Amino acid sequence: MDSGIQTRQKIDIRECYAHYGPMVLRRCRALLRDEEKALDSMQEVFEKLLLNEHRLDGTALSSLLYRMATNLCLNKIRDERNHQAMAEEIIRRNLPDTEGQEYGWAAQNLLGYILQGGEKRTHQIAVMYFVDGMTLNEIAAEVDMSTTGVHKRLAKVLRVLKKMGGQ
Amino acid sequence: MTDIKISEYSLEKFFLGELQEGRMKEINGLLTTDPQLRERLDEIKKSNAEILAEYPPELVASRIMANAAKGKTLRKSFAAVPLSLKKVLLASTALASVVIVLLFVLPQQTKHDGDMDPLADRRDTTRLKGSPAMDPTGTQLLIHRKQNSHVELLKSGMRGQAGDLLQLAYFTAAEPYGAILSIDGRGHVTLHLPETRDMPATLALRQKILLAHAIELDNAPGFERFFFITSRQPFRLADVLRAAENLATDKERARREMLPLPKTYCQYSTIIIKGGK
C-alpha cells in the first residue's frame, strides 16, 4: 500500500496525480458516466488544488480530493439541468447498479432531486449515503458534522425522495 | 465472506494508506477472509495501472499546470506584476503591428528562405530587417526589436538603448518546461515567462511562441542579459530565480557566466549591450 502524500510543502502535481489521479477519475466516472467529462473534471480538480495549495493544512489529500471531485461533478450535473434532454440522459444512464439494494429506489431518484436545486452539502451527504454506501460515521467525518446532524439531513432527503418515487 | 459493508470510498482510502489506524487494521483483517473484498482491491490496483497508462502523469501534469497557470494569469492584475523592465500590453496599436508581422510575416519568410514579399514595400506596415536566423531544429531564445517601421532579430552582443521595444519569443523542440528571465546592469532580475513565480511555464513544442507582452528596455546601465532555461522535467522555479539572483550580485560574472544550475537544465542566453548603436 502506498503512503499518503502530505501537503506541508508545495505540491508536486505529477507525483500527486500519479498517486491520487486514478481515484479522482474513478469518482468522476462514477458520477458523470461520460469519459470525456470525467477526464475534464478530474483535471479541473487538480487545477483547483494547485490554485489553492496555499490553503492546504498538511493533511493527507484523499478525503479532500474525493470531496472536491464529488462537488465538482454534482455542480456539473446541476449546471446541465436547464438542458432538459441532457439532464434526462444523465438520469437515465446514471446509477444503474442500484436495483436490489436497500435504497436502490432512492438512488434512482437522487439525480432528479439534485436537479431540483437545494443545499449542496445535503446533496453531497445524500450521494455519499445512497450511491457510495458510506456509513453515517464516515459521512460525518467527511463533512465535519455530527452523526446526528447527518442522520437528520438524510431523513429529510428520504422524505422528499419517497414523494418523488411514489413510495 | 463477511457481511460488513466496506464502501468504495473506504477501500480507496485504504489503498492509499490514508484510513485511520483502527480502520486500516479492520480492513486488513477482512481481506484475509473475504475474497470479494480482495477482488475489489485488486480491481483498484488494475484500474490504477490502466488509468496511468492511458493518461500518463507527465502529460496530465503538464496540462494541469498549463491550465492552472492560465487561470492565475486571468485573475492576476497586470499592474501587480513587479518589473524592472516595463512590460507593454499588446493592445497598443504600435505593438499590435509588430505582432502581426511576427506572427505572419516572419514564418513566411523563414519558409521561403529570406525571399521578400514583392508587395511588402507597398504595404503600410512593419517590415523585417536582416535575415531571420531561426533554426527550427534547436531550442532558441529570439529577441526582436522594433525600430520605426522595421523589426530586426537581435544577436547576442548587439547594442541596445533605453526605450527599445523588444518582443521575446522562444522555440523548443524537446524540453516542455521552461522560464525566461533577464539580469540587468543594476543587478535586477526580471521574470518574463511565466507570468507568476509559482512554477515553470509549460512550453509549446516545435512552434515559435511569442510572449504575451513586449518589453521596453529601461535605463539600467551596461547590459540586459536574457536567459532561456528549459528542462525535460518539471522544476522548482524558485531554484532558478535564486540562481539568477545569485549571479546578478556580480556584474562581471552576470555578463559572462551561465546560471549556477545542475546539468539537468538547458540554458540559452542573449546579451544586449547598453548604450549607443
GROMACS .gro file of C-alpha atoms in nm:
model
  444
    1MET     CA    1   0.000   0.000   0.000
    2ASP     CA    2   0.127   0.347  -0.080
    3SER     CA    3   0.174   0.602   0.191
    4GLY     CA    4  -0.011   0.929   0.157
    5ILE     CA    5   0.141   1.246   0.024
    6GLN     CA    6   0.149   1.513   0.292
    7THR     CA    7   0.093   1.871   0.191
    8ARG     CA    8   0.326   2.079   0.405
    9GLN     CA    9   0.540   2.157   0.103
   10LYS     CA   10   0.439   2.279  -0.238
   11ILE     CA   11   0.259   2.016  -0.437
   12ASP     CA   12   0.446   1.818  -0.700
   13ILE     CA   13   0.148   1.786  -0.930
   14ARG     CA   14   0.296   1.499  -1.129
   15GLU     CA   15   0.351   1.293  -0.816
   16CYS     CA   16   0.016   1.398  -0.677
   17TYR     CA   17  -0.169   1.293  -0.993
   18ALA     CA   18   0.020   0.964  -1.012
   19HIS     CA   19  -0.086   0.891  -0.654
   20TYR     CA   20  -0.443   1.020  -0.641
   21GLY     CA   21  -0.542   1.075  -1.006
   22PRO     CA   22  -0.691   0.730  -1.065
   23MET     CA   23  -0.910   0.759  -0.756
   24VAL     CA   24  -1.033   1.102  -0.865
   25LEU     CA   25  -1.102   0.984  -1.220
   26ARG     CA   26  -1.296   0.680  -1.095
   27ARG     CA   27  -1.503   0.911  -0.880
   28CYS     CA   28  -1.580   1.143  -1.171
   29ARG     CA   29  -1.659   0.849  -1.400
   30ALA     CA   30  -1.900   0.705  -1.144
   31LEU     CA   31  -2.093   1.029  -1.115
   32LEU     CA   32  -2.081   1.159  -1.471
   33ARG     CA   33  -2.084   0.836  -1.673
   34ASP     CA   34  -1.906   1.014  -1.956
   35GLU     CA   35  -1.535   0.958  -2.012
   36GLU     CA   36  -1.464   1.296  -2.165
   37LYS     CA   37  -1.648   1.490  -1.897
   38ALA     CA   38  -1.494   1.276  -1.625
   39LEU     CA   39  -1.144   1.340  -1.759
   40ASP     CA   40  -1.211   1.714  -1.778
   41SER     CA   41  -1.345   1.714  -1.425
   42MET     CA   42  -1.051   1.516  -1.293
   43GLN     CA   43  -0.807   1.768  -1.440
   44GLU     CA   44  -1.016   2.053  -1.303
   45VAL     CA   45  -0.995   1.904  -0.954
   46PHE     CA   46  -0.615   1.908  -0.967
   47GLU     CA   47  -0.612   2.257  -1.116
   48LYS     CA   48  -0.823   2.381  -0.824
   49LEU     CA   49  -0.590   2.202  -0.587
   50LEU     CA   50  -0.290   2.380  -0.737
   51LEU     CA   51  -0.459   2.717  -0.726
   52ASN     CA   52  -0.548   2.666  -0.360
   53GLU     CA   53  -0.237   2.489  -0.238
   54HIS     CA   54  -0.153   2.778  -0.007
   55ARG     CA   55  -0.472   2.690   0.187
   56LEU     CA   56  -0.381   2.326   0.246
   57ASP     CA   57  -0.320   2.235   0.605
   58GLY     CA   58  -0.078   1.945   0.592
   59THR     CA   59  -0.329   1.664   0.599
   60ALA     CA   60  -0.336   1.375   0.354
   61LEU     CA   61  -0.522   1.457   0.036
   62SER     CA   62  -0.750   1.163  -0.040
   63SER     CA   63  -1.052   1.297   0.152
   64LEU     CA   64  -1.015   1.646   0.013
   65LEU     CA   65  -0.976   1.530  -0.347
   66TYR     CA   66  -1.268   1.288  -0.320
   67ARG     CA   67  -1.489   1.565  -0.183
   68MET     CA   68  -1.371   1.813  -0.447
   69ALA     CA   69  -1.444   1.560  -0.723
   70THR     CA   70  -1.790   1.489  -0.582
   71ASN     CA   71  -1.878   1.858  -0.556
   72LEU     CA   72  -1.745   1.941  -0.899
   73CYS     CA   73  -1.939   1.658  -1.064
   74LEU     CA   74  -2.260   1.743  -0.880
   75ASN     CA   75  -2.218   2.106  -0.988
   76LYS     CA   76  -2.180   1.993  -1.347
   77ILE     CA   77  -2.493   1.781  -1.323
   78ARG     CA   78  -2.681   2.075  -1.171
   79ASP     CA   79  -2.549   2.315  -1.435
   80GLU     CA   80  -2.690   2.093  -1.703
   81ARG     CA   81  -3.039   2.093  -1.560
   82ASN     CA   82  -3.151   2.362  -1.799
   83HIS     CA   83  -3.073   2.132  -2.085
   84GLN     CA   84  -3.364   1.902  -2.023
   85ALA     CA   85  -3.268   1.633  -2.272
   86MET     CA   86  -2.916   1.613  -2.137
   87ALA     CA   87  -3.039   1.601  -1.780
   88GLU     CA   88  -3.278   1.319  -1.862
   89GLU     CA   89  -2.998   1.129  -2.030
   90ILE     CA   90  -2.780   1.167  -1.723
   91ILE     CA   91  -3.062   1.046  -1.500
   92ARG     CA   92  -3.133   0.754  -1.733
   93ARG     CA   93  -2.771   0.644  -1.753
   94ASN     CA   94  -2.660   0.719  -1.401
   95LEU     CA   95  -2.678   0.491  -1.101
   96PRO     CA   96  -2.773   0.180  -1.300
   97ASP     CA   97  -2.636  -0.069  -1.047
   98THR     CA   98  -2.868   0.008  -0.761
   99GLU     CA   99  -3.151  -0.233  -0.826
  100GLY     CA  100  -3.193  -0.475  -0.541
  101GLN     CA  101  -3.004  -0.257  -0.299
  102GLU     CA  102  -3.181  -0.140   0.012
  103TYR     CA  103  -3.218   0.217  -0.109
  104GLY     CA  104  -3.198   0.146  -0.479
  105TRP     CA  105  -3.524   0.332  -0.540
  106ALA     CA  106  -3.385   0.634  -0.354
  107ALA     CA  107  -3.064   0.632  -0.557
  108GLN     CA  108  -3.268   0.617  -0.879
  109ASN     CA  109  -3.449   0.938  -0.780
  110LEU     CA  110  -3.143   1.109  -0.643
  111LEU     CA  111  -3.033   1.287  -0.957
  112GLY     CA  112  -3.383   1.419  -1.008
  113TYR     CA  113  -3.365   1.551  -0.653
  114ILE     CA  114  -3.026   1.711  -0.713
  115LEU     CA  115  -3.150   1.873  -1.032
  116GLN     CA  116  -3.430   2.038  -0.836
  117GLY     CA  117  -3.170   2.251  -0.656
  118GLY     CA  118  -3.135   2.289  -0.282
  119GLU     CA  119  -2.846   2.278  -0.044
  120LYS     CA  120  -2.518   2.149  -0.185
  121ARG     CA  121  -2.395   1.989   0.135
  122THR     CA  122  -2.717   1.791   0.164
  123HIS     CA  123  -2.668   1.668  -0.194
  124GLN     CA  124  -2.318   1.561  -0.104
  125ILE     CA  125  -2.439   1.372   0.202
  126ALA     CA  126  -2.712   1.203   0.001
  127VAL     CA  127  -2.468   1.088  -0.267
  128MET     CA  128  -2.228   0.955  -0.006
  129TYR     CA  129  -2.504   0.756   0.159
  130PHE     CA  130  -2.718   0.631  -0.129
  131VAL     CA  131  -2.457   0.600  -0.402
  132ASP     CA  132  -2.130   0.540  -0.221
  133GLY     CA  133  -2.274   0.329   0.059
  134MET     CA  134  -2.078   0.517   0.324
  135THR     CA  135  -2.180   0.483   0.688
  136LEU     CA  136  -2.318   0.773   0.889
  137ASN     CA  137  -1.994   0.789   1.084
  138GLU     CA  138  -1.784   0.804   0.769
  139ILE     CA  139  -2.002   1.078   0.624
  140ALA     CA  140  -1.999   1.275   0.947
  141ALA     CA  141  -1.619   1.268   0.948
  142GLU     CA  142  -1.606   1.375   0.583
  143VAL     CA  143  -1.843   1.669   0.604
  144ASP     CA  144  -1.738   1.772   0.953
  145MET     CA  145  -2.081   1.730   1.113
  146SER     CA  146  -2.218   1.521   1.397
  147THR     CA  147  -2.363   1.180   1.313
  148THR     CA  148  -2.698   1.306   1.439
  149GLY     CA  149  -2.681   1.603   1.205
  150VAL     CA  150  -2.608   1.375   0.910
  151HIS     CA  151  -2.895   1.147   1.012
  152LYS     CA  152  -3.140   1.438   1.026
  153ARG     CA  153  -3.043   1.557   0.681
  154LEU     CA  154  -3.073   1.210   0.536
  155ALA     CA  155  -3.415   1.163   0.691
  156LYS     CA  156  -3.527   1.484   0.523
  157VAL     CA  157  -3.385   1.372   0.186
  158LEU     CA  158  -3.558   1.035   0.224
  159ARG     CA  159  -3.894   1.203   0.275
  160VAL     CA  160  -3.850   1.402  -0.048
  161LEU     CA  161  -3.725   1.101  -0.244
  162LYS     CA  162  -4.019   0.893  -0.124
  163LYS     CA  163  -4.259   1.155  -0.251
  164MET     CA  164  -4.077   1.169  -0.584
  165GLY     CA  165  -4.080   0.793  -0.622
  166GLY     CA  166  -4.435   0.747  -0.502
  167GLN     CA  167  -4.316   0.524  -0.217
  168MET     CA  168  -1.725  -1.376   0.307
  169THR     CA  169  -1.831  -1.112   0.554
  170ASP     CA  170  -2.150  -0.912   0.592
  171ILE     CA  171  -1.961  -0.597   0.684
  172LYS     CA  172  -2.002  -0.346   0.402
  173ILE     CA  173  -1.688  -0.158   0.300
  174SER     CA  174  -1.766   0.141   0.082
  175GLU     CA  175  -1.563   0.222  -0.229
  176TYR     CA  176  -1.455   0.538  -0.055
  177SER     CA  177  -1.310   0.346   0.240
  178LEU     CA  178  -1.142   0.099   0.009
  179GLU     CA  179  -0.986   0.381  -0.193
  180LYS     CA  180  -0.853   0.539   0.125
  181PHE     CA  181  -0.731   0.203   0.247
  182PHE     CA  182  -0.544   0.151  -0.079
  183LEU     CA  183  -0.384   0.494  -0.041
  184GLY     CA  184  -0.291   0.419   0.320
  185GLU     CA  185  -0.493   0.714   0.446
  186LEU     CA  186  -0.755   0.550   0.666
  187GLN     CA  187  -0.736   0.577   1.042
  188GLU     CA  188  -0.520   0.311   1.201
  189GLY     CA  189  -0.804   0.111   1.356
  190ARG     CA  190  -0.995   0.103   1.029
  191MET     CA  191  -0.681   0.001   0.838
  192LYS     CA  192  -0.638  -0.295   1.072
  193GLU     CA  193  -1.003  -0.387   1.039
  194ILE     CA  194  -0.991  -0.396   0.659
  195ASN     CA  195  -0.658  -0.576   0.660
  196GLY     CA  196  -0.824  -0.843   0.874
  197LEU     CA  197  -1.126  -0.866   0.643
  198LEU     CA  198  -0.904  -0.909   0.338
  199THR     CA  199  -0.781  -1.243   0.470
  200THR     CA  200  -1.134  -1.381   0.496
  201ASP     CA  201  -1.330  -1.203   0.224
  202PRO     CA  202  -1.228  -1.292  -0.134
  203GLN     CA  203  -1.477  -1.041  -0.278
  204LEU     CA  204  -1.314  -0.760  -0.087
  205ARG     CA  205  -0.974  -0.880  -0.211
  206GLU     CA  206  -1.114  -0.877  -0.566
  207ARG     CA  207  -1.238  -0.521  -0.523
  208LEU     CA  208  -0.895  -0.414  -0.404
  209ASP     CA  209  -0.731  -0.591  -0.699
  210GLU     CA  210  -0.972  -0.407  -0.928
  211ILE     CA  211  -0.849  -0.076  -0.788
  212LYS     CA  212  -0.488  -0.177  -0.850
  213LYS     CA  213  -0.568  -0.286  -1.205
  214SER     CA  214  -0.772   0.027  -1.273
  215ASN     CA  215  -0.488   0.247  -1.142
  216ALA     CA  216  -0.241   0.086  -1.381
  217GLU     CA  217  -0.480   0.124  -1.676
  218ILE     CA  218  -0.557   0.489  -1.600
  219LEU     CA  219  -0.191   0.583  -1.558
  220ALA     CA  220  -0.102   0.403  -1.881
  221GLU     CA  221  -0.381   0.573  -2.074
  222TYR     CA  222  -0.332   0.915  -1.917
  223PRO     CA  223   0.039   0.932  -1.826
  224PRO     CA  224   0.139   1.154  -1.532
  225GLU     CA  225   0.383   1.355  -1.745
  226LEU     CA  226   0.116   1.450  -1.994
  227VAL     CA  227  -0.166   1.511  -1.748
  228ALA     CA  228   0.054   1.708  -1.507
  229SER     CA  229   0.171   1.940  -1.785
  230ARG     CA  230  -0.191   2.005  -1.890
  231ILE     CA  231  -0.296   2.068  -1.532
  232MET     CA  232  -0.008   2.309  -1.477
  233ALA     CA  233  -0.077   2.491  -1.803
  234ASN     CA  234  -0.446   2.531  -1.724
  235ALA     CA  235  -0.379   2.636  -1.366
  236ALA     CA  236  -0.128   2.893  -1.491
  237LYS     CA  237  -0.385   3.028  -1.737
  238GLY     CA  238  -0.636   3.057  -1.455
  239LYS     CA  239  -0.389   3.253  -1.248
  240THR     CA  240  -0.294   3.479  -1.535
  241LEU     CA  241  -0.656   3.566  -1.594
  242ARG     CA  242  -0.712   3.652  -1.231
  243LYS     CA  243  -0.385   3.835  -1.179
  244SER     CA  244  -0.383   4.208  -1.225
  245PHE     CA  245  -0.133   4.322  -1.485
  246ALA     CA  246  -0.037   4.616  -1.268
  247ALA     CA  247   0.055   4.383  -0.984
  248VAL     CA  248   0.347   4.224  -1.172
  249PRO     CA  249   0.671   4.363  -1.028
  250LEU     CA  250   0.912   4.457  -1.305
  251SER     CA  251   1.229   4.648  -1.356
  252LEU     CA  252   1.164   4.633  -1.728
  253LYS     CA  253   0.843   4.788  -1.844
  254LYS     CA  254   0.604   4.538  -1.997
  255VAL     CA  255   0.377   4.678  -2.262
  256LEU     CA  256   0.032   4.545  -2.338
  257LEU     CA  257  -0.008   4.411  -2.688
  258ALA     CA  258  -0.328   4.601  -2.737
  259SER     CA  259  -0.145   4.920  -2.826
  260THR     CA  260  -0.151   5.000  -3.195
  261ALA     CA  261   0.225   5.010  -3.247
  262LEU     CA  262   0.282   4.677  -3.082
  263ALA     CA  263  -0.013   4.516  -3.248
  264SER     CA  264   0.157   4.586  -3.581
  265VAL     CA  265   0.479   4.425  -3.452
  266VAL     CA  266   0.289   4.120  -3.350
  267ILE     CA  267   0.107   4.094  -3.680
  268VAL     CA  268   0.441   4.100  -3.858
  269LEU     CA  269   0.600   3.848  -3.621
  270LEU     CA  270   0.305   3.615  -3.646
  271PHE     CA  271   0.250   3.626  -4.019
  272VAL     CA  272   0.549   3.773  -4.199
  273LEU     CA  273   0.833   3.603  -4.012
  274PRO     CA  274   0.709   3.246  -4.053
  275GLN     CA  275   0.652   3.311  -4.422
  276GLN     CA  276   1.000   3.444  -4.468
  277THR     CA  277   1.151   3.154  -4.279
  278LYS     CA  278   0.967   2.919  -4.509
  279HIS     CA  279   1.085   3.100  -4.822
  280ASP     CA  280   1.442   3.124  -4.702
  281GLY     CA  281   1.460   3.500  -4.697
  282ASP     CA  282   1.260   3.576  -5.011
  283MET     CA  283   1.090   3.909  -4.961
  284ASP     CA  284   0.726   3.953  -5.038
  285PRO     CA  285   0.718   4.172  -5.351
  286LEU     CA  286   0.420   4.360  -5.209
  287ALA     CA  287   0.590   4.435  -4.880
  288ASP     CA  288   0.723   4.778  -4.980
  289ARG     CA  289   0.377   4.891  -5.080
  290ARG     CA  290   0.217   4.794  -4.752
  291ASP     CA  291   0.181   5.043  -4.472
  292THR     CA  292   0.319   4.800  -4.219
  293THR     CA  293   0.633   4.697  -4.038
  294ARG     CA  294   0.891   4.501  -4.231
  295LEU     CA  295   1.174   4.278  -4.124
  296LYS     CA  296   1.531   4.394  -4.150
  297GLY     CA  297   1.807   4.135  -4.184
  298SER     CA  298   1.760   3.767  -4.239
  299PRO     CA  299   1.570   3.564  -3.985
  300ALA     CA  300   1.814   3.332  -3.808
  301MET     CA  301   1.571   3.086  -3.655
  302ASP     CA  302   1.685   2.727  -3.659
  303PRO     CA  303   1.376   2.505  -3.642
  304THR     CA  304   1.572   2.209  -3.506
  305GLY     CA  305   1.713   2.358  -3.185
  306THR     CA  306   1.599   2.540  -2.874
  307GLN     CA  307   1.630   2.915  -2.909
  308LEU     CA  308   1.552   3.242  -2.744
  309LEU     CA  309   1.458   3.500  -3.007
  310ILE     CA  310   1.465   3.873  -2.937
  311HIS     CA  311   1.308   4.104  -3.192
  312ARG     CA  312   1.347   4.480  -3.180
  313LYS     CA  313   1.108   4.722  -3.340
  314GLN     CA  314   1.268   5.032  -3.483
  315ASN     CA  315   1.049   5.271  -3.676
  316SER     CA  316   0.886   5.050  -3.934
  317HIS     CA  317   1.142   4.770  -3.911
  318VAL     CA  318   1.174   4.464  -3.692
  319GLU     CA  319   1.517   4.309  -3.651
  320LEU     CA  320   1.625   3.991  -3.484
  321LEU     CA  321   1.890   4.075  -3.227
  322LYS     CA  322   2.201   3.862  -3.195
  323SER     CA  323   2.391   3.829  -2.870
  324GLY     CA  324   2.629   4.120  -2.819
  325MET     CA  325   2.433   4.369  -3.029
  326ARG     CA  326   2.373   4.714  -2.887
  327GLY     CA  327   2.051   4.849  -2.748
  328GLN     CA  328   1.934   5.151  -2.554
  329ALA     CA  329   1.666   5.267  -2.316
  330GLY     CA  330   1.331   5.282  -2.490
  331ASP     CA  331   1.400   4.999  -2.735
  332LEU     CA  332   1.089   4.791  -2.781
  333LEU     CA  333   1.161   4.419  -2.768
  334GLN     CA  334   0.942   4.120  -2.839
  335LEU     CA  335   1.069   3.792  -2.694
  336ALA     CA  336   0.989   3.457  -2.848
  337TYR     CA  337   1.110   3.102  -2.796
  338PHE     CA  338   1.132   2.781  -2.987
  339THR     CA  339   1.198   2.443  -2.834
  340ALA     CA  340   1.189   2.101  -2.992
  341ALA     CA  341   1.209   1.876  -2.689
  342GLU     CA  342   1.204   2.038  -2.345
  343PRO     CA  343   0.849   2.100  -2.223
  344TYR     CA  344   0.925   2.311  -1.914
  345GLY     CA  345   1.096   2.647  -1.907
  346ALA     CA  346   1.140   3.003  -1.793
  347ILE     CA  347   1.273   3.324  -1.947
  348LEU     CA  348   1.434   3.587  -1.728
  349SER     CA  349   1.682   3.868  -1.759
  350ILE     CA  350   1.952   4.027  -1.547
  351ASP     CA  351   2.038   4.393  -1.599
  352GLY     CA  352   2.345   4.602  -1.520
  353ARG     CA  353   2.194   4.710  -1.189
  354GLY     CA  354   2.169   4.350  -1.077
  355HIS     CA  355   1.790   4.332  -1.113
  356VAL     CA  356   1.635   4.002  -1.213
  357THR     CA  357   1.312   4.015  -1.416
  358LEU     CA  358   1.099   3.710  -1.488
  359HIS     CA  359   0.939   3.726  -1.834
  360LEU     CA  360   0.796   3.375  -1.857
  361PRO     CA  361   0.588   3.251  -1.681
  362GLU     CA  362   0.383   3.542  -1.550
  363THR     CA  363   0.390   3.417  -1.193
  364ARG     CA  364   0.668   3.278  -0.979
  365ASP     CA  365   0.491   2.960  -0.872
  366MET     CA  366   0.601   2.708  -1.129
  367PRO     CA  367   0.780   2.690  -1.464
  368ALA     CA  368   0.593   2.755  -1.786
  369THR     CA  369   0.470   2.459  -1.988
  370LEU     CA  370   0.629   2.520  -2.326
  371ALA     CA  371   0.469   2.456  -2.662
  372LEU     CA  372   0.697   2.225  -2.859
  373ARG     CA  373   0.814   2.277  -3.219
  374GLN     CA  374   0.637   2.610  -3.252
  375LYS     CA  375   0.769   2.961  -3.231
  376ILE     CA  376   0.587   3.120  -2.938
  377LEU     CA  377   0.573   3.493  -2.881
  378LEU     CA  378   0.548   3.606  -2.522
  379ALA     CA  379   0.224   3.779  -2.433
  380HIS     CA  380   0.390   4.112  -2.363
  381ALA     CA  381   0.651   4.316  -2.543
  382ILE     CA  382   0.906   4.488  -2.319
  383GLU     CA  383   1.075   4.824  -2.324
  384LEU     CA  384   1.441   4.846  -2.224
  385ASP     CA  385   1.490   5.075  -1.926
  386ASN     CA  386   1.792   5.289  -1.845
  387ALA     CA  387   1.982   5.030  -1.642
  388PRO     CA  388   2.348   5.072  -1.745
  389GLY     CA  389   2.583   4.821  -1.905
  390PHE     CA  390   2.371   4.536  -2.033
  391GLU     CA  391   2.050   4.339  -2.027
  392ARG     CA  392   2.116   3.966  -2.047
  393PHE     CA  393   1.828   3.730  -2.123
  394PHE     CA  394   1.828   3.364  -2.019
  395PHE     CA  395   1.603   3.089  -2.150
  396ILE     CA  396   1.608   2.796  -1.909
  397THR     CA  397   1.450   2.469  -2.020
  398SER     CA  398   1.415   2.120  -1.882
  399ARG     CA  399   1.264   1.787  -1.974
  400GLN     CA  400   1.132   1.757  -1.618
  401PRO     CA  401   0.918   1.997  -1.412
  402PHE     CA  402   1.143   2.202  -1.186
  403ARG     CA  403   1.123   2.444  -0.898
  404LEU     CA  404   1.112   2.792  -1.049
  405ALA     CA  405   1.226   2.933  -0.716
  406ASP     CA  406   1.560   2.749  -0.756
  407VAL     CA  407   1.618   2.908  -1.096
  408LEU     CA  408   1.530   3.256  -0.970
  409ARG     CA  409   1.757   3.210  -0.673
  410ALA     CA  410   2.042   3.110  -0.907
  411ALA     CA  411   1.977   3.420  -1.120
  412GLU     CA  412   1.971   3.647  -0.816
  413ASN     CA  413   2.295   3.491  -0.701
  414LEU     CA  414   2.463   3.551  -1.037
  415ALA     CA  415   2.322   3.906  -1.056
  416THR     CA  416   2.516   4.010  -0.745
  417ASP     CA  417   2.837   4.011  -0.951
  418LYS     CA  418   2.804   4.221  -1.270
  419GLU     CA  419   3.110   4.077  -1.440
  420ARG     CA  420   3.001   3.718  -1.381
  421ALA     CA  421   2.646   3.809  -1.486
  422ARG     CA  422   2.779   3.925  -1.826
  423ARG     CA  423   2.980   3.610  -1.892
  424GLU     CA  424   2.865   3.310  -1.693
  425MET     CA  425   2.557   3.090  -1.711
  426LEU     CA  426   2.329   3.041  -1.411
  427PRO     CA  427   2.471   2.807  -1.146
  428LEU     CA  428   2.221   2.525  -1.209
  429PRO     CA  429   2.253   2.144  -1.235
  430LYS     CA  430   2.313   1.987  -1.576
  431THR     CA  431   1.955   1.868  -1.596
  432TYR     CA  432   1.871   2.225  -1.707
  433CYS     CA  433   1.949   2.362  -2.054
  434GLN     CA  434   2.042   2.728  -2.073
  435TYR     CA  435   2.047   2.975  -2.361
  436SER     CA  436   2.142   3.338  -2.325
  437THR     CA  437   2.148   3.655  -2.531
  438ILE     CA  438   2.311   3.973  -2.406
  439ILE     CA  439   2.219   4.321  -2.523
  440ILE     CA  440   2.496   4.575  -2.459
  441LYS     CA  441   2.352   4.907  -2.347
  442GLY     CA  442   2.442   5.249  -2.485
  443GLY     CA  443   2.499   5.371  -2.842
  444LYS     CA  444   2.448   5.172  -3.159
   0.00000   0.00000   0.00000
